[in-house]
PDB file of C-alpha atoms in Angstrom:
ATOM      1  CA  MET A   1      16.850   5.044  71.112  1.00 96.00           C
ATOM      2  CA  PHE A   2      14.609   1.957  71.377  1.00 95.00           C
ATOM      3  CA  LEU A   3      13.531  -0.854  73.663  1.00 95.00           C
ATOM      4  CA  VAL A   4      13.632  -4.143  71.776  1.00 93.00           C
ATOM      5  CA  THR A   5      12.068  -7.487  72.936  1.00 91.00           C
ATOM      6  CA  GLN A   6      13.595 -10.925  72.506  1.00 87.00           C
ATOM      7  CA  ALA A   7      10.985 -11.298  69.647  1.00 87.00           C
ATOM      8  CA  GLY A   8      12.251  -8.139  67.842  1.00 89.00           C
ATOM      9  CA  ALA A   9       9.291  -5.785  68.743  1.00 92.00           C
ATOM     10  CA  ARG A  10      10.615  -2.301  69.357  1.00 93.00           C
ATOM     11  CA  THR A  11       9.356   0.734  71.205  1.00 96.00           C
ATOM     12  CA  ALA A  12      10.774   4.298  70.565  1.00 97.00           C
ATOM     13  CA  ILE A  13      12.023   5.984  73.688  1.00 98.00           C
ATOM     14  CA  ASP A  14      10.843   9.615  74.011  1.00 98.00           C
ATOM     15  CA  GLY A  15      12.795  12.395  75.614  1.00 97.00           C
ATOM     16  CA  VAL A  16      16.221  11.593  73.947  1.00 97.00           C
ATOM     17  CA  PRO A  17      18.001  14.858  73.529  1.00 97.00           C
ATOM     18  CA  ALA A  18      19.330  16.144  70.159  1.00 95.00           C
ATOM     19  CA  ALA A  19      22.547  14.852  68.788  1.00 96.00           C
ATOM     20  CA  TYR A  20      25.058  16.365  66.190  1.00 95.00           C
ATOM     21  CA  ASP A  21      24.707  13.570  63.776  1.00 92.00           C
ATOM     22  CA  ARG A  22      27.404  14.341  61.221  1.00 91.00           C
ATOM     23  CA  GLY A  23      29.841  11.871  59.844  1.00 91.00           C
ATOM     24  CA  GLN A  24      30.933   9.544  62.742  1.00 93.00           C
ATOM     25  CA  ASN A  25      29.138  11.701  65.349  1.00 95.00           C
ATOM     26  CA  GLY A  26      25.672  11.178  66.808  1.00 95.00           C
ATOM     27  CA  LEU A  27      24.150   9.022  69.688  1.00 96.00           C
ATOM     28  CA  LEU A  28      26.890   6.720  70.672  1.00 97.00           C
ATOM     29  CA  ASP A  29      26.538   4.349  73.523  1.00 97.00           C
ATOM     30  CA  VAL A  30      23.856   3.333  76.069  1.00 98.00           C
ATOM     31  CA  ALA A  31      24.664   1.510  79.280  1.00 98.00           C
ATOM     32  CA  PRO A  32      22.221   0.601  82.116  1.00 97.00           C
ATOM     33  CA  SER A  33      23.334   1.541  85.592  1.00 98.00           C
ATOM     34  CA  PRO A  34      24.727  -1.445  87.630  1.00 97.00           C
ATOM     35  CA  GLY A  35      21.624  -1.034  89.820  1.00 97.00           C
ATOM     36  CA  PHE A  36      19.300  -0.677  86.862  1.00 97.00           C
ATOM     37  CA  ALA A  37      16.749  -3.099  88.238  1.00 96.00           C
ATOM     38  CA  ARG A  38      16.335  -0.806  91.208  1.00 97.00           C
ATOM     39  CA  ASP A  39      17.036   2.754  89.948  1.00 97.00           C
ATOM     40  CA  ARG A  40      16.031   2.478  86.286  1.00 98.00           C
ATOM     41  CA  LEU A  41      18.939   4.626  85.309  1.00 98.00           C
ATOM     42  CA  LEU A  42      20.498   4.618  81.772  1.00 98.00           C
ATOM     43  CA  TYR A  43      23.871   6.248  81.062  1.00 98.00           C
ATOM     44  CA  PHE A  44      24.418   7.283  77.513  1.00 98.00           C
ATOM     45  CA  THR A  45      26.754   9.351  75.377  1.00 98.00           C
ATOM     46  CA  ARG A  46      26.190  11.564  72.353  1.00 98.00           C
ATOM     47  CA  VAL A  47      27.801  14.353  70.378  1.00 98.00           C
ATOM     48  CA  ALA A  48      25.674  17.402  70.999  1.00 97.00           C
ATOM     49  CA  PRO A  49      25.449  20.366  68.753  1.00 96.00           C
ATOM     50  CA  GLU A  50      27.537  23.210  69.888  1.00 94.00           C
ATOM     51  CA  ASP A  51      29.492  26.058  68.279  1.00 88.00           C
ATOM     52  CA  GLY A  52      28.975  24.864  64.776  1.00 89.00           C
ATOM     53  CA  GLY A  53      30.278  21.402  65.640  1.00 94.00           C
ATOM     54  CA  GLY A  54      29.599  19.014  68.479  1.00 97.00           C
ATOM     55  CA  ALA A  55      30.750  18.232  72.023  1.00 97.00           C
ATOM     56  CA  LEU A  56      30.909  14.689  73.480  1.00 98.00           C
ATOM     57  CA  ILE A  57      28.529  14.380  76.441  1.00 98.00           C
ATOM     58  CA  LEU A  58      27.985  11.815  79.085  1.00 98.00           C
ATOM     59  CA  ALA A  59      24.492  11.912  80.506  1.00 98.00           C
ATOM     60  CA  ARG A  60      22.070   9.802  82.588  1.00 98.00           C
ATOM     61  CA  ALA A  61      18.324   9.599  82.784  1.00 98.00           C
ATOM     62  CA  ARG A  62      15.686   7.569  84.374  1.00 98.00           C
ATOM     63  CA  LEU A  63      13.762   5.139  81.965  1.00 98.00           C
ATOM     64  CA  GLU A  64      10.022   5.189  82.582  1.00 97.00           C
ATOM     65  CA  GLU A  65       7.599   2.723  80.934  1.00 96.00           C
ATOM     66  CA  SER A  66       3.811   2.992  81.076  1.00 94.00           C
ATOM     67  CA  GLY A  67       1.055   2.142  78.795  1.00 93.00           C
ATOM     68  CA  GLY A  68       3.131   0.620  76.065  1.00 93.00           C
ATOM     69  CA  ARG A  69       5.307   3.751  75.871  1.00 96.00           C
ATOM     70  CA  ALA A  70       8.784   4.612  77.133  1.00 97.00           C
ATOM     71  CA  ARG A  71      10.380   7.892  78.057  1.00 98.00           C
ATOM     72  CA  LEU A  72      13.592   9.354  79.574  1.00 98.00           C
ATOM     73  CA  ARG A  73      13.056  11.491  82.610  1.00 98.00           C
ATOM     74  CA  ASP A  74      15.277  13.583  84.878  1.00 98.00           C
ATOM     75  CA  LEU A  75      17.943  14.045  82.238  1.00 98.00           C
ATOM     76  CA  GLU A  76      21.384  15.028  83.759  1.00 98.00           C
ATOM     77  CA  THR A  77      24.681  15.937  82.062  1.00 98.00           C
ATOM     78  CA  LEU A  78      27.536  14.373  83.941  1.00 98.00           C
ATOM     79  CA  TRP A  79      30.415  15.434  81.727  1.00 98.00           C
ATOM     80  CA  ARG A  80      30.812  17.735  78.736  1.00 98.00           C
ATOM     81  CA  GLN A  81      33.727  17.859  76.417  1.00 97.00           C
ATOM     82  CA  ARG A  82      35.277  21.326  75.908  1.00 95.00           C
ATOM     83  CA  PRO A  83      35.905  22.749  73.415  1.00 95.00           C
ATOM     84  CA  ALA A  84      33.522  21.348  70.776  1.00 95.00           C
ATOM     85  CA  SER A  85      34.906  20.032  67.598  1.00 95.00           C
ATOM     86  CA  ARG A  86      33.807  19.528  63.931  1.00 94.00           C
ATOM     87  CA  GLY A  87      35.894  16.352  63.790  1.00 95.00           C
ATOM     88  CA  GLY A  88      34.675  12.738  64.088  1.00 96.00           C
ATOM     89  CA  GLN A  89      36.430   9.953  66.170  1.00 97.00           C
ATOM     90  CA  PRO A  90      34.483  10.827  69.293  1.00 97.00           C
ATOM     91  CA  GLY A  91      34.877   7.556  71.271  1.00 98.00           C
ATOM     92  CA  GLY A  92      31.943   7.721  73.664  1.00 98.00           C
ATOM     93  CA  ILE A  93      32.061   4.118  74.970  1.00 98.00           C
ATOM     94  CA  ILE A  94      30.970   3.442  78.550  1.00 98.00           C
ATOM     95  CA  ALA A  95      32.076   0.563  80.847  1.00 98.00           C
ATOM     96  CA  PHE A  96      31.399   0.176  84.545  1.00 98.00           C
ATOM     97  CA  SER A  97      33.924  -1.318  86.864  1.00 98.00           C
ATOM     98  CA  PRO A  98      32.987  -4.896  88.086  1.00 98.00           C
ATOM     99  CA  ASP A  99      31.961  -3.580  91.539  1.00 97.00           C
ATOM    100  CA  GLY A 100      29.783  -0.831  89.834  1.00 97.00           C
ATOM    101  CA  GLY A 101      31.595   1.783  91.756  1.00 97.00           C
ATOM    102  CA  HIS A 102      33.260   3.691  88.823  1.00 98.00           C
ATOM    103  CA  LEU A 103      32.515   4.440  85.206  1.00 98.00           C
ATOM    104  CA  PHE A 104      35.084   4.585  82.449  1.00 98.00           C
ATOM    105  CA  LEU A 105      34.529   6.639  79.299  1.00 98.00           C
ATOM    106  CA  THR A 106      36.621   6.611  76.046  1.00 98.00           C
ATOM    107  CA  VAL A 107      37.190   9.888  74.374  1.00 98.00           C
ATOM    108  CA  GLY A 108      38.614   9.921  70.910  1.00 98.00           C
ATOM    109  CA  ASP A 109      41.036  12.485  69.511  1.00 98.00           C
ATOM    110  CA  ARG A 110      38.263  14.073  67.279  1.00 97.00           C
ATOM    111  CA  MET A 111      40.617  14.069  64.354  1.00 97.00           C
ATOM    112  CA  GLU A 112      42.914  16.448  66.211  1.00 97.00           C
ATOM    113  CA  PRO A 113      45.788  13.915  66.807  1.00 97.00           C
ATOM    114  CA  ASP A 114      48.270  16.144  68.786  1.00 97.00           C
ATOM    115  CA  THR A 115      45.606  16.587  71.391  1.00 98.00           C
ATOM    116  CA  ALA A 116      45.966  12.995  72.469  1.00 98.00           C
ATOM    117  CA  GLN A 117      49.194  13.697  74.124  1.00 98.00           C
ATOM    118  CA  ASP A 118      48.053  16.997  75.688  1.00 98.00           C
ATOM    119  CA  PRO A 119      47.232  16.360  79.329  1.00 98.00           C
ATOM    120  CA  ASP A 120      44.815  19.371  79.452  1.00 98.00           C
ATOM    121  CA  ALA A 121      42.901  18.387  76.317  1.00 98.00           C
ATOM    122  CA  ALA A 122      39.679  16.347  76.505  1.00 97.00           C
ATOM    123  CA  ARG A 123      40.852  14.256  73.644  1.00 98.00           C
ATOM    124  CA  GLY A 124      42.499  10.959  73.229  1.00 98.00           C
ATOM    125  CA  LYS A 125      41.894   9.796  76.733  1.00 98.00           C
ATOM    126  CA  ILE A 126      40.038   7.113  78.882  1.00 98.00           C
ATOM    127  CA  LEU A 127      38.332   8.803  81.813  1.00 98.00           C
ATOM    128  CA  ARG A 128      37.403   7.214  85.077  1.00 98.00           C
ATOM    129  CA  LEU A 129      34.598   8.916  86.979  1.00 98.00           C
ATOM    130  CA  ASN A 130      32.300   8.338  89.824  1.00 98.00           C
ATOM    131  CA  PRO A 131      28.780   7.471  88.779  1.00 98.00           C
ATOM    132  CA  ASP A 132      27.775  11.137  89.430  1.00 97.00           C
ATOM    133  CA  GLY A 133      30.433  12.416  87.108  1.00 98.00           C
ATOM    134  CA  SER A 134      32.866  13.639  89.795  1.00 98.00           C
ATOM    135  CA  ALA A 135      36.539  12.700  89.997  1.00 98.00           C
ATOM    136  CA  PRO A 136      37.556   9.802  92.131  1.00 98.00           C
ATOM    137  CA  PRO A 137      40.222  10.772  94.699  1.00 98.00           C
ATOM    138  CA  ASP A 138      42.455   7.786  93.671  1.00 98.00           C
ATOM    139  CA  ASN A 139      42.834   8.631  89.940  1.00 98.00           C
ATOM    140  CA  PRO A 140      46.424   8.938  88.769  1.00 98.00           C
ATOM    141  CA  MET A 141      46.213  12.796  88.588  1.00 98.00           C
ATOM    142  CA  ALA A 142      43.222  13.404  90.895  1.00 97.00           C
ATOM    143  CA  GLY A 143      44.838  16.318  92.598  1.00 96.00           C
ATOM    144  CA  GLN A 144      45.562  18.356  89.430  1.00 97.00           C
ATOM    145  CA  GLY A 145      42.039  19.284  88.586  1.00 96.00           C
ATOM    146  CA  GLY A 146      40.344  19.646  85.148  1.00 97.00           C
ATOM    147  CA  ILE A 147      40.538  16.814  82.664  1.00 98.00           C
ATOM    148  CA  ARG A 148      43.773  15.657  84.416  1.00 98.00           C
ATOM    149  CA  ALA A 149      41.863  14.623  87.539  1.00 98.00           C
ATOM    150  CA  LEU A 150      39.578  12.359  85.465  1.00 98.00           C
ATOM    151  CA  THR A 151      42.242  10.814  83.131  1.00 98.00           C
ATOM    152  CA  TRP A 152      42.897   7.172  83.546  1.00 98.00           C
ATOM    153  CA  SER A 153      45.001   6.733  80.523  1.00 98.00           C
ATOM    154  CA  THR A 154      46.066   8.731  77.472  1.00 98.00           C
ATOM    155  CA  GLY A 155      47.386   8.454  73.965  1.00 98.00           C
ATOM    156  CA  HIS A 156      44.396   6.902  72.177  1.00 98.00           C
ATOM    157  CA  ARG A 157      43.095   7.657  68.776  1.00 98.00           C
ATOM    158  CA  ASN A 158      39.590   6.299  67.964  1.00 96.00           C
ATOM    159  CA  PRO A 159      38.455   3.921  70.793  1.00 98.00           C
ATOM    160  CA  TYR A 160      35.102   2.172  70.072  1.00 98.00           C
ATOM    161  CA  GLY A 161      35.497  -0.655  72.508  1.00 98.00           C
ATOM    162  CA  LEU A 162      35.923  -0.832  76.282  1.00 98.00           C
ATOM    163  CA  ALA A 163      35.138  -3.755  78.610  1.00 98.00           C
ATOM    164  CA  PHE A 164      36.338  -5.561  81.713  1.00 98.00           C
ATOM    165  CA  ALA A 165      37.535  -9.199  81.291  1.00 97.00           C
ATOM    166  CA  PRO A 166      36.470 -11.951  83.736  1.00 96.00           C
ATOM    167  CA  ASP A 167      39.801 -11.457  85.684  1.00 95.00           C
ATOM    168  CA  GLY A 168      39.036  -7.823  86.324  1.00 97.00           C
ATOM    169  CA  ALA A 169      41.448  -6.464  83.621  1.00 97.00           C
ATOM    170  CA  LEU A 170      40.235  -3.486  81.528  1.00 98.00           C
ATOM    171  CA  TRP A 171      40.580  -3.854  77.713  1.00 98.00           C
ATOM    172  CA  GLU A 172      40.193  -1.174  75.004  1.00 98.00           C
ATOM    173  CA  HIS A 173      40.350  -1.276  71.250  1.00 98.00           C
ATOM    174  CA  GLU A 174      40.862   1.548  68.922  1.00 98.00           C
ATOM    175  CA  MET A 175      41.151   2.125  65.204  1.00 98.00           C
ATOM    176  CA  GLY A 176      44.599   2.857  63.810  1.00 98.00           C
ATOM    177  CA  PRO A 177      45.151   4.994  60.782  1.00 97.00           C
ATOM    178  CA  ARG A 178      46.249   3.085  57.611  1.00 97.00           C
ATOM    179  CA  GLY A 179      46.922  -0.065  59.510  1.00 98.00           C
ATOM    180  CA  GLY A 180      47.526  -0.726  63.166  1.00 98.00           C
ATOM    181  CA  ASP A 181      44.222  -1.322  64.848  1.00 98.00           C
ATOM    182  CA  GLU A 182      44.961  -2.010  68.508  1.00 98.00           C
ATOM    183  CA  LEU A 183      43.663  -4.062  71.358  1.00 98.00           C
ATOM    184  CA  ASN A 184      45.231  -2.711  74.522  1.00 98.00           C
ATOM    185  CA  ARG A 185      45.121  -3.786  78.249  1.00 98.00           C
ATOM    186  CA  ILE A 186      44.688  -0.522  80.040  1.00 98.00           C
ATOM    187  CA  ARG A 187      46.551   0.330  83.185  1.00 98.00           C
ATOM    188  CA  PRO A 188      46.149   3.419  85.419  1.00 98.00           C
ATOM    189  CA  GLY A 189      48.432   6.195  84.108  1.00 98.00           C
ATOM    190  CA  GLY A 190      49.279   4.402  80.934  1.00 98.00           C
ATOM    191  CA  ASN A 191      50.297   6.316  77.732  1.00 98.00           C
ATOM    192  CA  TYR A 192      49.486   4.266  74.603  1.00 98.00           C
ATOM    193  CA  GLY A 193      51.404   6.456  72.260  1.00 98.00           C
ATOM    194  CA  TRP A 194      49.196   8.097  69.782  1.00 98.00           C
ATOM    195  CA  PRO A 195      50.121  10.010  67.579  1.00 98.00           C
ATOM    196  CA  GLU A 196      53.909   9.537  68.403  1.00 98.00           C
ATOM    197  CA  VAL A 197      53.766   5.800  67.524  1.00 98.00           C
ATOM    198  CA  SER A 198      51.497   3.513  65.655  1.00 98.00           C
ATOM    199  CA  ASN A 199      51.797   0.154  63.869  1.00 98.00           C
ATOM    200  CA  GLY A 200      50.061   1.814  60.898  1.00 98.00           C
ATOM    201  CA  ASP A 201      50.902   4.793  58.765  1.00 97.00           C
ATOM    202  CA  GLN A 202      49.200   8.037  57.788  1.00 96.00           C
ATOM    203  CA  TYR A 203      46.425   7.793  55.149  1.00 95.00           C
ATOM    204  CA  SER A 204      48.844   9.665  52.850  1.00 95.00           C
ATOM    205  CA  GLY A 205      51.310   6.868  53.200  1.00 94.00           C
ATOM    206  CA  TRP A 206      53.637   8.869  55.370  1.00 96.00           C
ATOM    207  CA  PRO A 207      55.234   6.573  57.996  1.00 97.00           C
ATOM    208  CA  ILE A 208      54.605   6.754  61.665  1.00 98.00           C
ATOM    209  CA  PRO A 209      57.285   5.329  64.098  1.00 98.00           C
ATOM    210  CA  ARG A 210      56.324   1.990  65.259  1.00 98.00           C
ATOM    211  CA  HIS A 211      55.665   1.080  68.965  1.00 98.00           C
ATOM    212  CA  ALA A 212      58.852  -1.089  69.083  1.00 98.00           C
ATOM    213  CA  THR A 213      60.831   2.147  68.524  1.00 98.00           C
ATOM    214  CA  ARG A 214      59.415   3.906  71.622  1.00 98.00           C
ATOM    215  CA  PRO A 215      59.290   1.488  74.528  1.00 98.00           C
ATOM    216  CA  GLU A 216      58.257   4.251  76.942  1.00 98.00           C
ATOM    217  CA  PHE A 217      54.672   3.968  75.474  1.00 98.00           C
ATOM    218  CA  ASP A 218      52.499   1.036  76.159  1.00 98.00           C
ATOM    219  CA  ALA A 219      52.342  -1.290  73.116  1.00 98.00           C
ATOM    220  CA  PRO A 220      49.214  -3.108  72.043  1.00 98.00           C
ATOM    221  CA  GLY A 221      48.462  -6.667  73.174  1.00 98.00           C
ATOM    222  CA  LEU A 222      47.280  -7.310  69.616  1.00 98.00           C
ATOM    223  CA  ASP A 223      47.115  -5.261  66.394  1.00 98.00           C
ATOM    224  CA  TRP A 224      45.671  -5.723  62.967  1.00 98.00           C
ATOM    225  CA  THR A 225      47.048  -4.796  59.502  1.00 98.00           C
ATOM    226  CA  PRO A 226      45.084  -4.814  57.313  1.00 97.00           C
ATOM    227  CA  VAL A 227      42.596  -3.073  59.637  1.00 98.00           C
ATOM    228  CA  ILE A 228      39.246  -4.611  60.792  1.00 98.00           C
ATOM    229  CA  ALA A 229      37.902  -1.239  62.024  1.00 98.00           C
ATOM    230  CA  PRO A 230      36.960  -2.687  65.409  1.00 98.00           C
ATOM    231  CA  ALA A 231      33.745  -1.435  66.996  1.00 98.00           C
ATOM    232  CA  GLY A 232      32.118  -2.941  70.145  1.00 98.00           C
ATOM    233  CA  LEU A 233      33.679  -5.225  72.706  1.00 98.00           C
ATOM    234  CA  ALA A 234      32.259  -7.874  74.969  1.00 98.00           C
ATOM    235  CA  PHE A 235      33.682 -10.653  77.083  1.00 98.00           C
ATOM    236  CA  TYR A 236      31.824 -13.918  76.768  1.00 98.00           C
ATOM    237  CA  ARG A 237      30.163 -15.340  79.932  1.00 96.00           C
ATOM    238  CA  GLY A 238      27.345 -17.938  79.235  1.00 96.00           C
ATOM    239  CA  THR A 239      26.470 -21.389  78.359  1.00 96.00           C
ATOM    240  CA  GLU A 240      25.233 -20.983  74.766  1.00 97.00           C
ATOM    241  CA  PHE A 241      28.816 -21.009  73.526  1.00 98.00           C
ATOM    242  CA  PRO A 242      30.869 -22.831  76.219  1.00 97.00           C
ATOM    243  CA  ALA A 243      34.070 -22.930  74.246  1.00 97.00           C
ATOM    244  CA  TRP A 244      34.065 -19.169  74.237  1.00 98.00           C
ATOM    245  CA  GLN A 245      34.235 -18.682  77.901  1.00 97.00           C
ATOM    246  CA  GLY A 246      36.379 -15.641  78.722  1.00 97.00           C
ATOM    247  CA  SER A 247      36.874 -14.801  75.009  1.00 98.00           C
ATOM    248  CA  ALA A 248      36.683 -11.228  73.841  1.00 98.00           C
ATOM    249  CA  LEU A 249      34.179 -10.603  71.048  1.00 98.00           C
ATOM    250  CA  ILE A 250      34.829  -7.655  68.719  1.00 98.00           C
ATOM    251  CA  GLY A 251      32.827  -6.319  65.869  1.00 98.00           C
ATOM    252  CA  GLY A 252      34.276  -5.433  62.618  1.00 98.00           C
ATOM    253  CA  LEU A 253      33.313  -2.509  60.474  1.00 97.00           C
ATOM    254  CA  ARG A 254      35.790  -3.008  57.696  1.00 97.00           C
ATOM    255  CA  ALA A 255      36.056  -6.734  58.348  1.00 97.00           C
ATOM    256  CA  GLU A 256      32.123  -6.946  58.136  1.00 97.00           C
ATOM    257  CA  GLY A 257      31.903  -9.657  60.880  1.00 98.00           C
ATOM    258  CA  LEU A 258      32.812 -10.771  64.250  1.00 98.00           C
ATOM    259  CA  VAL A 259      36.263 -11.436  65.762  1.00 98.00           C
ATOM    260  CA  ARG A 260      37.054 -13.828  68.776  1.00 98.00           C
ATOM    261  CA  VAL A 261      40.216 -13.158  70.843  1.00 98.00           C
ATOM    262  CA  VAL A 262      41.468 -15.513  73.435  1.00 98.00           C
ATOM    263  CA  PHE A 263      44.123 -14.957  76.203  1.00 97.00           C
ATOM    264  CA  ASP A 264      46.632 -17.242  77.720  1.00 94.00           C
ATOM    265  CA  ALA A 265      47.574 -17.690  81.305  1.00 91.00           C
ATOM    266  CA  ASP A 266      49.837 -14.642  81.222  1.00 90.00           C
ATOM    267  CA  GLY A 267      47.250 -12.427  79.476  1.00 91.00           C
ATOM    268  CA  ALA A 268      48.709 -12.454  76.031  1.00 95.00           C
ATOM    269  CA  ALA A 269      46.102 -12.000  73.314  1.00 98.00           C
ATOM    270  CA  ARG A 270      45.715 -13.768  69.982  1.00 98.00           C
ATOM    271  CA  GLN A 271      43.004 -13.864  67.403  1.00 98.00           C
ATOM    272  CA  ALA A 272      41.219 -17.282  67.502  1.00 98.00           C
ATOM    273  CA  ASP A 273      38.376 -16.891  65.028  1.00 98.00           C
ATOM    274  CA  ARG A 274      37.048 -14.417  62.421  1.00 98.00           C
ATOM    275  CA  TRP A 275      33.617 -14.819  60.969  1.00 98.00           C
ATOM    276  CA  SER A 276      32.545 -13.006  57.881  1.00 97.00           C
ATOM    277  CA  LEU A 277      28.907 -11.908  58.028  1.00 96.00           C
ATOM    278  CA  GLY A 278      28.885  -9.550  55.078  1.00 96.00           C
ATOM    279  CA  ARG A 279      27.629  -6.714  57.470  1.00 96.00           C
ATOM    280  CA  ARG A 280      29.331  -3.792  59.166  1.00 97.00           C
ATOM    281  CA  ILE A 281      29.132  -4.666  62.814  1.00 98.00           C
ATOM    282  CA  ARG A 282      28.929  -1.620  65.137  1.00 97.00           C
ATOM    283  CA  ASP A 283      28.481  -3.213  68.583  1.00 98.00           C
ATOM    284  CA  VAL A 284      28.442  -6.596  70.371  1.00 98.00           C
ATOM    285  CA  ALA A 285      26.717  -7.611  73.638  1.00 97.00           C
ATOM    286  CA  VAL A 286      26.240 -10.837  75.558  1.00 97.00           C
ATOM    287  CA  ALA A 287      22.810 -11.467  77.037  1.00 95.00           C
ATOM    288  CA  PRO A 288      22.185 -13.171  80.365  1.00 94.00           C
ATOM    289  CA  ASP A 289      21.068 -16.408  78.507  1.00 95.00           C
ATOM    290  CA  GLY A 290      24.486 -16.540  76.674  1.00 97.00           C
ATOM    291  CA  ALA A 291      23.180 -15.408  73.209  1.00 97.00           C
ATOM    292  CA  VAL A 292      25.200 -12.844  71.426  1.00 98.00           C
ATOM    293  CA  TRP A 293      23.640  -9.662  70.207  1.00 97.00           C
ATOM    294  CA  LEU A 294      25.159  -7.626  67.314  1.00 98.00           C
ATOM    295  CA  ILE A 295      23.943  -4.308  65.752  1.00 97.00           C
ATOM    296  CA  GLU A 296      24.702  -3.273  62.211  1.00 96.00           C
ATOM    297  CA  ASP A 297      26.169   0.033  61.145  1.00 94.00           C
ATOM    298  CA  GLY A 298      24.369   2.451  58.821  1.00 85.00           C
ATOM    299  CA  ALA A 299      20.837   3.275  57.815  1.00 84.00           C
ATOM    300  CA  GLY A 300      18.512   0.300  57.807  1.00 86.00           C
ATOM    301  CA  GLY A 301      21.009  -1.697  59.879  1.00 91.00           C
ATOM    302  CA  GLY A 302      19.692  -4.762  61.771  1.00 94.00           C
ATOM    303  CA  LEU A 303      19.829  -6.080  65.368  1.00 95.00           C
ATOM    304  CA  LEU A 304      21.005  -9.687  65.205  1.00 96.00           C
ATOM    305  CA  ARG A 305      20.715 -12.500  67.847  1.00 95.00           C
ATOM    306  CA  LEU A 306      23.288 -15.267  67.539  1.00 96.00           C
ATOM    307  CA  THR A 307      22.637 -18.707  69.200  1.00 96.00           C
ATOM    308  CA  ALA A 308      24.273 -22.159  68.785  1.00 95.00           C
ATOM    309  CA  LYS A 309      23.014 -24.494  66.166  1.00 87.00           C
TER     310      LYS A 309
END
């Protein structure tokens, strides 16, 4: 984990706990607290070594800077996935509600697809927590305890994007199998169908029933075949690219670029632009000055700052 200046100078942050960095697993997401200027808290996710594999963990710690060095202090685990898994597809993306009162966390199916429909499995879900990791009393299944009490939506495969739109709607994207990457508007208690339905097929070529055949599941607002392998999601607010106001910006691993999605008055989504950058884009962020920041995937990947010409 690093602090990076606008000029590109970076400082390694000490005190980062060990991660199970195998395949798709490792250190996943970092999100400053809504009150970061005051409390200096960083929330972050990682897959931690456990039982020969790894467990997704949500943690928070205080960032201290002194003498040109930086360190995490007062590390606290807020939520731990049980049981651990040797599979990838961990999810681990964090989003705070617009009022800062709740934290949303994506949890992938860890390559155990049937668990996404199991209400007692910490797999294939979006969770809603209080900032201290406890269960909010107004969650859809708050009174049922365990993972049910934290579950906001279910039936997700490999969710690597989560963000609130300017109108307050929560959007998520996830990778499909062989086709069928999805952008979903998330509603409390929603079931998005994986692995019962998909607009893609198994990697073997074996077909999966399409969303249209099972209307009891929430269908995606937008999907991609061939896949773009979406990673990272941010809604644009700023003056650097005024034509992009309210657009969703999505990184593409397979697409090796950036995708812009727009929404009509009824909330229907469509792809407006796709820019090929020749780089696997892992995450997207919008800075206060309106610049767009991208980070590449893989060893030696770069941190990119995009501004208008």
